Short mmCIF file of C-alpha atoms and ligand atoms in Angstrom, two decimals:
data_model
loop_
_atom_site.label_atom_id
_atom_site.label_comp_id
_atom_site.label_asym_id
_atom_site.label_seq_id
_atom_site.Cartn_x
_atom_site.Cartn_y
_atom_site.Cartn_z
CA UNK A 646 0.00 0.00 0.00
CA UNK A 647 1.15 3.46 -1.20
CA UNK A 648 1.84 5.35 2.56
CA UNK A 649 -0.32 8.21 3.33
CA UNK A 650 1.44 11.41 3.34
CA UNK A 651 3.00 12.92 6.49
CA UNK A 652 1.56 15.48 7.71
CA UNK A 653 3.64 18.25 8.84
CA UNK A 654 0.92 20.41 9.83
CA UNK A 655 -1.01 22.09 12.88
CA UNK A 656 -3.61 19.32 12.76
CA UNK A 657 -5.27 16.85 11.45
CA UNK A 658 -1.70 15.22 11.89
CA UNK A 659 -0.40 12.18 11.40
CA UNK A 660 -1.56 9.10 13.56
CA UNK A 661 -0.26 5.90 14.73
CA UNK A 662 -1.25 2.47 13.07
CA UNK A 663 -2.55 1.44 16.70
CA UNK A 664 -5.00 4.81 16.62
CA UNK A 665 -6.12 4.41 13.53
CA UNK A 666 -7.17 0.58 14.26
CA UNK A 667 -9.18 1.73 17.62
CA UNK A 668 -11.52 2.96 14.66
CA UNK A 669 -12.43 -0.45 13.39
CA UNK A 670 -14.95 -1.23 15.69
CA UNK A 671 -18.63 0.12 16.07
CA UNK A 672 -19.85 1.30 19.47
CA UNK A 673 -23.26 1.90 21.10
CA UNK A 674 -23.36 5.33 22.13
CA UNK A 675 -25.65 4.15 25.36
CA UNK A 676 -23.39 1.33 25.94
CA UNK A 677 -21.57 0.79 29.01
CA UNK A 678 -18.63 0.13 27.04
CA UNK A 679 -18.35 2.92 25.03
CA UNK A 680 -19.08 5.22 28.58
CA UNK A 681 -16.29 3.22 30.17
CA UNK A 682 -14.22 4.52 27.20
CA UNK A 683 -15.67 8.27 28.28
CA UNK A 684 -14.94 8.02 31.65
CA UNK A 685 -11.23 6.70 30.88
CA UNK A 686 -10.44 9.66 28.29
CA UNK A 687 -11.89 12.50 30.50
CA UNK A 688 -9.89 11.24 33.60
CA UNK A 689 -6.88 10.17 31.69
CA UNK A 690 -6.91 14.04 30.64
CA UNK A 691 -7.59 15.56 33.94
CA UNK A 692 -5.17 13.66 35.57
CA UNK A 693 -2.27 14.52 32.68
CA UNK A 694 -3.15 18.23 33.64
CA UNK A 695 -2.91 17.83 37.82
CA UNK A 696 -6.35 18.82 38.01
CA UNK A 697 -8.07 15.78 39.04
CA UNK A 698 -9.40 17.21 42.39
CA UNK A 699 -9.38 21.20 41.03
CA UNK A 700 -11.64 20.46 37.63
CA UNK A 701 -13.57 18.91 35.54
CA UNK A 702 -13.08 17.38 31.59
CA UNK A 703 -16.38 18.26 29.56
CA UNK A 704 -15.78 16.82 25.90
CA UNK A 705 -17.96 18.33 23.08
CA UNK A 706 -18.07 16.79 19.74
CA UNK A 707 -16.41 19.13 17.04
CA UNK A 708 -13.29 20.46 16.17
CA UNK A 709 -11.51 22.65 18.55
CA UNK A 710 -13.23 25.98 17.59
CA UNK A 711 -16.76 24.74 18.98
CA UNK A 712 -15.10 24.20 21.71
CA UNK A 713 -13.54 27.54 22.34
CA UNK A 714 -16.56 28.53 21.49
CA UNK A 715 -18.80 26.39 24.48
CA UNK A 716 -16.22 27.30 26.70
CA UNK A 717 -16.31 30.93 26.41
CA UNK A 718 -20.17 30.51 25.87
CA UNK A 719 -20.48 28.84 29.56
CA UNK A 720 -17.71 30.54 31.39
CA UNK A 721 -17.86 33.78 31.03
CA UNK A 722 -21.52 35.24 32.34
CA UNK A 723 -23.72 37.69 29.97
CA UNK A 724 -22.17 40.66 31.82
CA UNK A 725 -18.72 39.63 31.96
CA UNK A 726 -16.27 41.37 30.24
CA UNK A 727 -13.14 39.34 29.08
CA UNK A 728 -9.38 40.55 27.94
CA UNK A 729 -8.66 39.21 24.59
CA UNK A 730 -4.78 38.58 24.23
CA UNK A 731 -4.40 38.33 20.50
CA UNK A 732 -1.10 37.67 18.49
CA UNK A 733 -2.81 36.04 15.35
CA UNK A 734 -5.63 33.93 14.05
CA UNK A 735 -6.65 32.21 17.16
CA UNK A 736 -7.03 34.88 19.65
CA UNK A 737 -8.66 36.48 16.94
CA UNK A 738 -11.15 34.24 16.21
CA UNK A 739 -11.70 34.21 20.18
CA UNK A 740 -12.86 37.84 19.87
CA UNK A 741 -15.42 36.89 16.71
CA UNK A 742 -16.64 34.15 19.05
CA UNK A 743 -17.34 37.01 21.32
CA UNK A 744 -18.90 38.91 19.18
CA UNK A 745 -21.52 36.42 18.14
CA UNK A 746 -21.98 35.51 21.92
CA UNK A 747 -22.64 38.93 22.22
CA UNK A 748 -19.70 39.15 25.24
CA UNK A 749 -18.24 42.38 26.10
CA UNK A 750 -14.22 42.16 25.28
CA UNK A 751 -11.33 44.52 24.67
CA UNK A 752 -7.90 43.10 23.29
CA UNK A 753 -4.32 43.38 23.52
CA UNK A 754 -2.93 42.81 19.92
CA UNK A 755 0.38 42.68 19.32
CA UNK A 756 0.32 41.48 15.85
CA UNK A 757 1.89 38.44 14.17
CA UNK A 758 4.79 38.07 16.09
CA UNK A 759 5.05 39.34 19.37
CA UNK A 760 4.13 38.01 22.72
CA UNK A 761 1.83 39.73 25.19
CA UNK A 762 3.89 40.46 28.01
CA UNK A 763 2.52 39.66 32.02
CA UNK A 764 3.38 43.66 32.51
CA UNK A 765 1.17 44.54 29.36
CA UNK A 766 -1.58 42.47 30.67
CA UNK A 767 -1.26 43.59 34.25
CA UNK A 768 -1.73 47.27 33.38
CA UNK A 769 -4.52 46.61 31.74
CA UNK A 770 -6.61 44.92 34.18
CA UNK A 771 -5.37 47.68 36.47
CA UNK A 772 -6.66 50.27 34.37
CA UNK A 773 -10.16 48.39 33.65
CA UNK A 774 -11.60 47.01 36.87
CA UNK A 775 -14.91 45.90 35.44
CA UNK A 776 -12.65 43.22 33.24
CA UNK A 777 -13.45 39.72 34.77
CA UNK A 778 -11.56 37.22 32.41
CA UNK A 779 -8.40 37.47 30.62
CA UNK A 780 -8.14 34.90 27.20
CA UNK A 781 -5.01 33.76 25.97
CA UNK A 782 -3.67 31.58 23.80
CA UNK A 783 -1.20 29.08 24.83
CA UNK A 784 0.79 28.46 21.45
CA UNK A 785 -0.62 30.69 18.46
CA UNK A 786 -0.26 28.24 16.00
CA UNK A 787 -0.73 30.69 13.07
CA UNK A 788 2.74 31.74 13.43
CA UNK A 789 3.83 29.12 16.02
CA UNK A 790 4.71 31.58 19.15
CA UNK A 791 4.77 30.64 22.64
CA UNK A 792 2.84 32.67 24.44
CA UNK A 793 4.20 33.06 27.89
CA UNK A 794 1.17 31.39 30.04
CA UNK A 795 2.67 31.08 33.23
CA UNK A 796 4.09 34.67 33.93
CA UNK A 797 0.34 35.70 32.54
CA UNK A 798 -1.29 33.60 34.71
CA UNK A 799 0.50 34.89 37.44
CA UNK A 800 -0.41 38.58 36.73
CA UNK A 801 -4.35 37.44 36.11
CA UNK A 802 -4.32 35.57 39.40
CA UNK A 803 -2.91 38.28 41.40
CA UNK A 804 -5.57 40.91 40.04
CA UNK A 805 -8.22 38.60 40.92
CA UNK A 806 -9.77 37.52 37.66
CA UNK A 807 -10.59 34.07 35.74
CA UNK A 808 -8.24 32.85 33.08
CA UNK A 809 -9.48 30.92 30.16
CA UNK A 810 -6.26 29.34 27.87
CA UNK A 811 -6.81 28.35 24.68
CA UNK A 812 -4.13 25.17 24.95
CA UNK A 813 -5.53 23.70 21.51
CA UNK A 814 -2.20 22.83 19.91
CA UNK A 815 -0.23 23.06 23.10
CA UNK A 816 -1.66 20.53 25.93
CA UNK A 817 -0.36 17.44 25.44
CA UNK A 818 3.16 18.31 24.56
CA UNK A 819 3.52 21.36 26.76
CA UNK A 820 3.40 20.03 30.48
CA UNK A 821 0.57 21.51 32.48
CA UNK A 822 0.52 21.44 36.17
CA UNK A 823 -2.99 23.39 37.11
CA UNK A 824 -1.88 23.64 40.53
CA UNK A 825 0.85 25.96 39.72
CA UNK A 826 -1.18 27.43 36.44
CA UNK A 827 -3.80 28.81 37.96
CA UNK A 828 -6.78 28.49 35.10
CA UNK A 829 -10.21 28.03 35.35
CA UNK A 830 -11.06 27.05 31.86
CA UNK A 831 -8.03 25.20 29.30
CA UNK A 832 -9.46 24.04 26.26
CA UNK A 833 -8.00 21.68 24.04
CA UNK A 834 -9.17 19.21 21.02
CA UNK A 835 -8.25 15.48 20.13
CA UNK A 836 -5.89 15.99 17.00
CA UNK A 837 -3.12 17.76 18.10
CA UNK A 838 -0.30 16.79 20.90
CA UNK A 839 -2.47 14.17 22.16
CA UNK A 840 -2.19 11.94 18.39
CA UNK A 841 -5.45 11.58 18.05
CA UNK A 842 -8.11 12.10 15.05
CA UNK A 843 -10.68 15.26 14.64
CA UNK A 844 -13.92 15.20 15.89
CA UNK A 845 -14.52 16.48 19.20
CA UNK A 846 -12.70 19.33 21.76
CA UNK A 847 -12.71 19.30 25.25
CA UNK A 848 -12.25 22.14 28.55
CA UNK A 849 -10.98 21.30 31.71
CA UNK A 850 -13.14 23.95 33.85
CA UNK A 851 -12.52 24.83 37.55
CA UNK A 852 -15.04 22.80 39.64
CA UNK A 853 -16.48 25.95 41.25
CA UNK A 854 -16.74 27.83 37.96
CA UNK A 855 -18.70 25.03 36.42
CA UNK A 856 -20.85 24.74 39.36
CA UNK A 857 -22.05 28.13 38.55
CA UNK A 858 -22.21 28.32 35.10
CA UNK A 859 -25.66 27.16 34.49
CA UNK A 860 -27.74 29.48 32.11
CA UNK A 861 -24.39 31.31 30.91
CA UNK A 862 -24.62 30.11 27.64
CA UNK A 863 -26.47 30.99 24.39
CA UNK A 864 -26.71 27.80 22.42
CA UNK A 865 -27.99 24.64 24.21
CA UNK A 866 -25.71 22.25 22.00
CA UNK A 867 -22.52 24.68 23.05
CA UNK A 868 -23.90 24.74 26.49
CA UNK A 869 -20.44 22.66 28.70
CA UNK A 870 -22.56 22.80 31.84
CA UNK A 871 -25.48 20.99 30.48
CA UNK A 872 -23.02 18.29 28.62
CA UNK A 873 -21.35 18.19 31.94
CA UNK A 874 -24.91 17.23 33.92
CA UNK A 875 -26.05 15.02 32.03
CA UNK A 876 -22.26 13.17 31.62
CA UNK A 877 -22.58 12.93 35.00
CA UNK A 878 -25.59 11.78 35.42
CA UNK A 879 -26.04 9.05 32.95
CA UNK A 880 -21.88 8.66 32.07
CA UNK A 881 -23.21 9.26 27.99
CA UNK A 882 -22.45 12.38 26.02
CA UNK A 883 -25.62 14.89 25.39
CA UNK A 884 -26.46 13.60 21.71
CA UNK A 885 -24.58 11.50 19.43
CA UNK A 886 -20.83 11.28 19.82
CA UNK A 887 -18.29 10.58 17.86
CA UNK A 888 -17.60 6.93 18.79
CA UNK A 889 -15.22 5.97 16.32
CA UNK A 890 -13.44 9.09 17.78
CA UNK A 891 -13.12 8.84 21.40
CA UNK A 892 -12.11 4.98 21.10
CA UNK A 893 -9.13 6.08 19.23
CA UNK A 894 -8.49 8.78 21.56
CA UNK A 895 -8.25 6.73 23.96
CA UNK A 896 -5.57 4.31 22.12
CA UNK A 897 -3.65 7.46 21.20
CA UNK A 898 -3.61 8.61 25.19
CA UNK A 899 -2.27 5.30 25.79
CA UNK A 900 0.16 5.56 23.53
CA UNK A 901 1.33 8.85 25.12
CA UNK A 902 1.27 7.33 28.14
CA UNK A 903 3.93 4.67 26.82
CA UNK A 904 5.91 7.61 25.84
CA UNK A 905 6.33 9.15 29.21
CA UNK A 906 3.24 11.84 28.88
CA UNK A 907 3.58 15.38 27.97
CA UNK A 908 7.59 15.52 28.70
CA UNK A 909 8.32 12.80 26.72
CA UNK A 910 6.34 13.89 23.98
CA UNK A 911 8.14 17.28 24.56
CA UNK A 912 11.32 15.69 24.19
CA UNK A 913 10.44 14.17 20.60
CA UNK A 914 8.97 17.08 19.51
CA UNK A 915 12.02 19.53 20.51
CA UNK A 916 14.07 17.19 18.77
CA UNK A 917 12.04 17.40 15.64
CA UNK A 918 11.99 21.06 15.59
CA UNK A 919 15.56 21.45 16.41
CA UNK A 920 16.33 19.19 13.23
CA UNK A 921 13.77 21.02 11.17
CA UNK A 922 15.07 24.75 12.06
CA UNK A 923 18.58 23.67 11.60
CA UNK A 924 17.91 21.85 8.41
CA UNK A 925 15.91 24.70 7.19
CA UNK A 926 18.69 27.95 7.85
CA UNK A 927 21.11 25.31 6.75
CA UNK A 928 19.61 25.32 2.75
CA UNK A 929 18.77 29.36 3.40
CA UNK A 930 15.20 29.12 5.13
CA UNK A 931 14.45 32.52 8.10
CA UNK A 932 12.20 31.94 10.60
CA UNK A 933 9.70 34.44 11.05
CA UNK A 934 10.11 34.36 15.23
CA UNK A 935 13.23 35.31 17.30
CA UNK A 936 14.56 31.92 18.39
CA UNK A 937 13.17 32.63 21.88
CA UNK A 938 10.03 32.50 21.26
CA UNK A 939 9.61 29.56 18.85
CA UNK A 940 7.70 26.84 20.01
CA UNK A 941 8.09 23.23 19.03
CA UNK A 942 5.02 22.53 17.73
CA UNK A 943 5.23 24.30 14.30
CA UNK A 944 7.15 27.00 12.40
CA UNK A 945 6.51 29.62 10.48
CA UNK A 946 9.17 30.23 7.37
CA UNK A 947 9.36 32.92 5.53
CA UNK A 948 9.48 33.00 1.94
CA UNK A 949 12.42 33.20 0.08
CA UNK A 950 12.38 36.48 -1.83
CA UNK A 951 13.62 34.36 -4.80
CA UNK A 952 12.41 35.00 -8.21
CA UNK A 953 11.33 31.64 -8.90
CA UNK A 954 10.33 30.13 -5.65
CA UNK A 955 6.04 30.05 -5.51
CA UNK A 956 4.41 28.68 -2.69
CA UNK A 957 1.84 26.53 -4.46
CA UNK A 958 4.89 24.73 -6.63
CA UNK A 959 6.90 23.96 -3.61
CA UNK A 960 3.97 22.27 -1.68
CA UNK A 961 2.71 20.44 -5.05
CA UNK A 962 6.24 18.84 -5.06
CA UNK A 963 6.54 18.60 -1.52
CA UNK A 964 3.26 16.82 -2.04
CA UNK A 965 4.14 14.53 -4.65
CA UNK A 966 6.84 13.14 -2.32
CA UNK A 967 4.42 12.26 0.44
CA UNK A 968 4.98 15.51 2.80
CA UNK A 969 2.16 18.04 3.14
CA UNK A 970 3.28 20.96 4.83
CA UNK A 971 1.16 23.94 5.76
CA UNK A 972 0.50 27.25 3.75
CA UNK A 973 1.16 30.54 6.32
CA UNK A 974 -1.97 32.54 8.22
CA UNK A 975 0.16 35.64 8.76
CA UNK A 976 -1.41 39.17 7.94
CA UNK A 977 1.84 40.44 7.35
CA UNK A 978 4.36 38.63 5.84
CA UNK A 979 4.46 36.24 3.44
CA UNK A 980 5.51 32.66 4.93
CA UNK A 981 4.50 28.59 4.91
CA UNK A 982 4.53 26.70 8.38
CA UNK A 983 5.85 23.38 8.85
CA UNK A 984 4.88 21.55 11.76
CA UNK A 985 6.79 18.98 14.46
CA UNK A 986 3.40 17.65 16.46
CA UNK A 987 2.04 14.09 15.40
CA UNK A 988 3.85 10.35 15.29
CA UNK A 989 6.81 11.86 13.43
CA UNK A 990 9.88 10.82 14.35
CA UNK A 991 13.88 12.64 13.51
CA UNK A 992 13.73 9.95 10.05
CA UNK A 993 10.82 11.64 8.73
CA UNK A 994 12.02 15.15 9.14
CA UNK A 995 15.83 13.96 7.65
CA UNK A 996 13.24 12.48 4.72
CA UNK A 997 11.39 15.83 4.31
CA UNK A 998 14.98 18.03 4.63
CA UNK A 999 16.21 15.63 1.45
CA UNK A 1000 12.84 16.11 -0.24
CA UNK A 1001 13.07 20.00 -0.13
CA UNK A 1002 16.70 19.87 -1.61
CA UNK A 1003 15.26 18.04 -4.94
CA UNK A 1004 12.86 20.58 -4.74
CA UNK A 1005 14.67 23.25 -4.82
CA UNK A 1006 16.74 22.08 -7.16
CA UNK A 1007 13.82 21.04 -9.63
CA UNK A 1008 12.71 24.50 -9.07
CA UNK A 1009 15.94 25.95 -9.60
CA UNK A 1010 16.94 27.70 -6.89
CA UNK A 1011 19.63 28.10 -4.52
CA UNK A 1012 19.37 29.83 -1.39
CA UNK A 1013 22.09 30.72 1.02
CA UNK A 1014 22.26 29.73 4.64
CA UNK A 1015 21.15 31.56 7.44
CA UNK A 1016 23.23 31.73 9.77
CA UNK A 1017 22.26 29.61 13.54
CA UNK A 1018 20.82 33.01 15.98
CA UNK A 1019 21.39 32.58 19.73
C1 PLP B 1107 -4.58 27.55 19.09
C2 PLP B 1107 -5.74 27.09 18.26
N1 PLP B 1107 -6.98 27.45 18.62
C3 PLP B 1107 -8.06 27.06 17.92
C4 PLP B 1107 -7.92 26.26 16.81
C5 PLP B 1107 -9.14 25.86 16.05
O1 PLP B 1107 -9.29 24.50 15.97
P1 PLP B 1107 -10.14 23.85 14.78
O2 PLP B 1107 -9.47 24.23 13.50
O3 PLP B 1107 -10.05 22.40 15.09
O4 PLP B 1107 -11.52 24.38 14.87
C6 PLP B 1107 -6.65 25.85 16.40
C7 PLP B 1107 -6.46 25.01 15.20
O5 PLP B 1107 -5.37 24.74 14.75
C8 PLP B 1107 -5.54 26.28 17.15
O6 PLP B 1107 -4.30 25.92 16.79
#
């Protein structure tokens, strides 16, 4: 069988045989198999976050935007007011989430590549007192920056007001230890640093905040405290979920398990991204972020500014040799993203480095090295 095509990419990524086989079997939604399957994914996550006895896992069948949307939905109150921190797509799209819930927001943009800094954030919820939640996002995988969660968490804590992280492409890879990140919502979604295969998103909400977030939200199929009742109630999802899903979900969080959780996972995925940004400045490829801030879950490349090098080309031949990389979502400058996150191991990223170089040469074009930043 021809191999399906890596995928170096923010998600779907690529997935293990053992996942993918989870999916060969057909589940009852009602049954008490399939809701022993539930129970083991939402603890599994809870406990991989140290917030068994702090939170709860609500799972809502989607893709991760649904549930960003639920959780800001159910979280934050009709007359709440909530910071956006915004450095690209997704904090963006948090703020037209807001506006269709209606939510009161202000943000803190900083543009395509620049972090929002705990000072930044701190002034502002000084100077704004009615502000009761502060959004961020955890790794802004449009260009690939790591937003610095703990120091803002700090600053949000200390002023007194709810956090809500937006972890999507981060939890799983990035550890998180919710007794020293103080968060009352983290939302994350099944096909990112976790292996597994689109379909559903899930929050990890503060017990308390839960408790009391009956009514909050608009939409009774984005409503988390109304999946979370009736989970615990009857141990089934509110409507039909995505069997096939969840049983591979729970093969890929054994398989992370096997690989020493979040810090081994880490570990791989530093070692990809190492090989990739070093590859890459080694054949003349920038990186859009200071080395600081890049993250090891994708980057963002800029374009050559090189007559003949075109975007669509490169990925078509990219393509043709079984690597699908990931066109750029900057507003700024032009770029393409190539990601480190899924069952990829150092082979497959020497394999892609040695596919670009054909490339390059088919498209006839030499570049010259970048030399390694500290
Ligand atoms: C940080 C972040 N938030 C939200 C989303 C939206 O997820 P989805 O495309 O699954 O709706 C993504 C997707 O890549 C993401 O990376």
């Amino acid at each position: 069988m021809k191999r399906d095509p890596y995928l170096l990419t923010p998600g779907p990524i690529t997935t293990s045989m053992e996942t993918k086989q989870a999916m060969l079997h057909d589940w009852g939604s009602w049954d008490s198999d399939f809701n022993a399957i539930t129970t083991e994914v939402r603890q599994r996550l809870l406990a991989e976050a140290n917030a068994t006895s702090s939170h709860e896992c609500v799972p809502i069948q989607g893709s991760g935007t649904f549930a960003v949307e639920a959780t800001l939905a159910t979280v934050i109150p009709a007359d709440g007011k909530v910071l956006i921190l915004m450095n690209g797509a997704y904090g963006q799209r948090m703020g037209k989430i807001c506006d269709y819930l209606g939510r009161n927001y202000v943000t803190l943009d900083k543009g395509d590549y620049l972090p929002p800094l705990p000072h930044e954030v701190k002034s502002f919820l000084q100077d704004d007192p009615d502000i009761t939640h502060v959004a961020v996002v955890h790794c802004e995988t449009s260009s690939g920056i790591l937003n610095p969660v703990e120091d803002i968490a700090r600053v949000v804590d200390q002023a007194g007001r709810s956090l809500i992280i937006d972890s999507m492409s981060a939890f799983g890879a990035l550890p998180i230890d919710a007794q020293k990140l103080k968060f009352d919502a983290l939302v994350s979604s099944a096909n990112k640093c976790f292996e597994g295969v689109p379909g559903f998103g899930y929050a990890l909400i503060r017990q308390e905040v839960l408790a009391q977030a009956g009514g909050n939200a608009h939409s009774l199929s984005m409503d988390l405290y109304d999946q979370w009742q009736y989970m615990e109630r009857t141990g089934q999802w509110r409507y039909t979920p995505p069997t096939h899903i969840v049983a591979a979900f729970l093969a890929a969080l054994h398989e992370h398990e096997a690989e020493g959780g979040s810090r081994g996972r880490l570990a791989r995925y530093s070692s990809n991204c190492n090989r990739l940004v070093s590859g890459m400045r080694a054949r003349g490829f920038q990186t859009l972020l200071e080395e600081r801030w890049l993250s090891p879950i994708i980057v963002t490349f800029l374009s050559p500014d090189h007559p003949r090098f075109e975007f669509k080309r490169f990925y078509n031949l990219l393509k043709e040799r079984g690597f699908i990389i990931y066109p750029g979502k900057l507003t700024e400058a032009d770029s393409f993203r190539i990601g480190c996150i899924g069952r990829l191991f150092g082979t497959q990223i020497d394999e892609l480095l040695d596919v670009i170089d054909e490339v390059l040469e088919l498209m006839n074009i030499q570049l010259e090295a970048q030399a390694l930043l500290t």
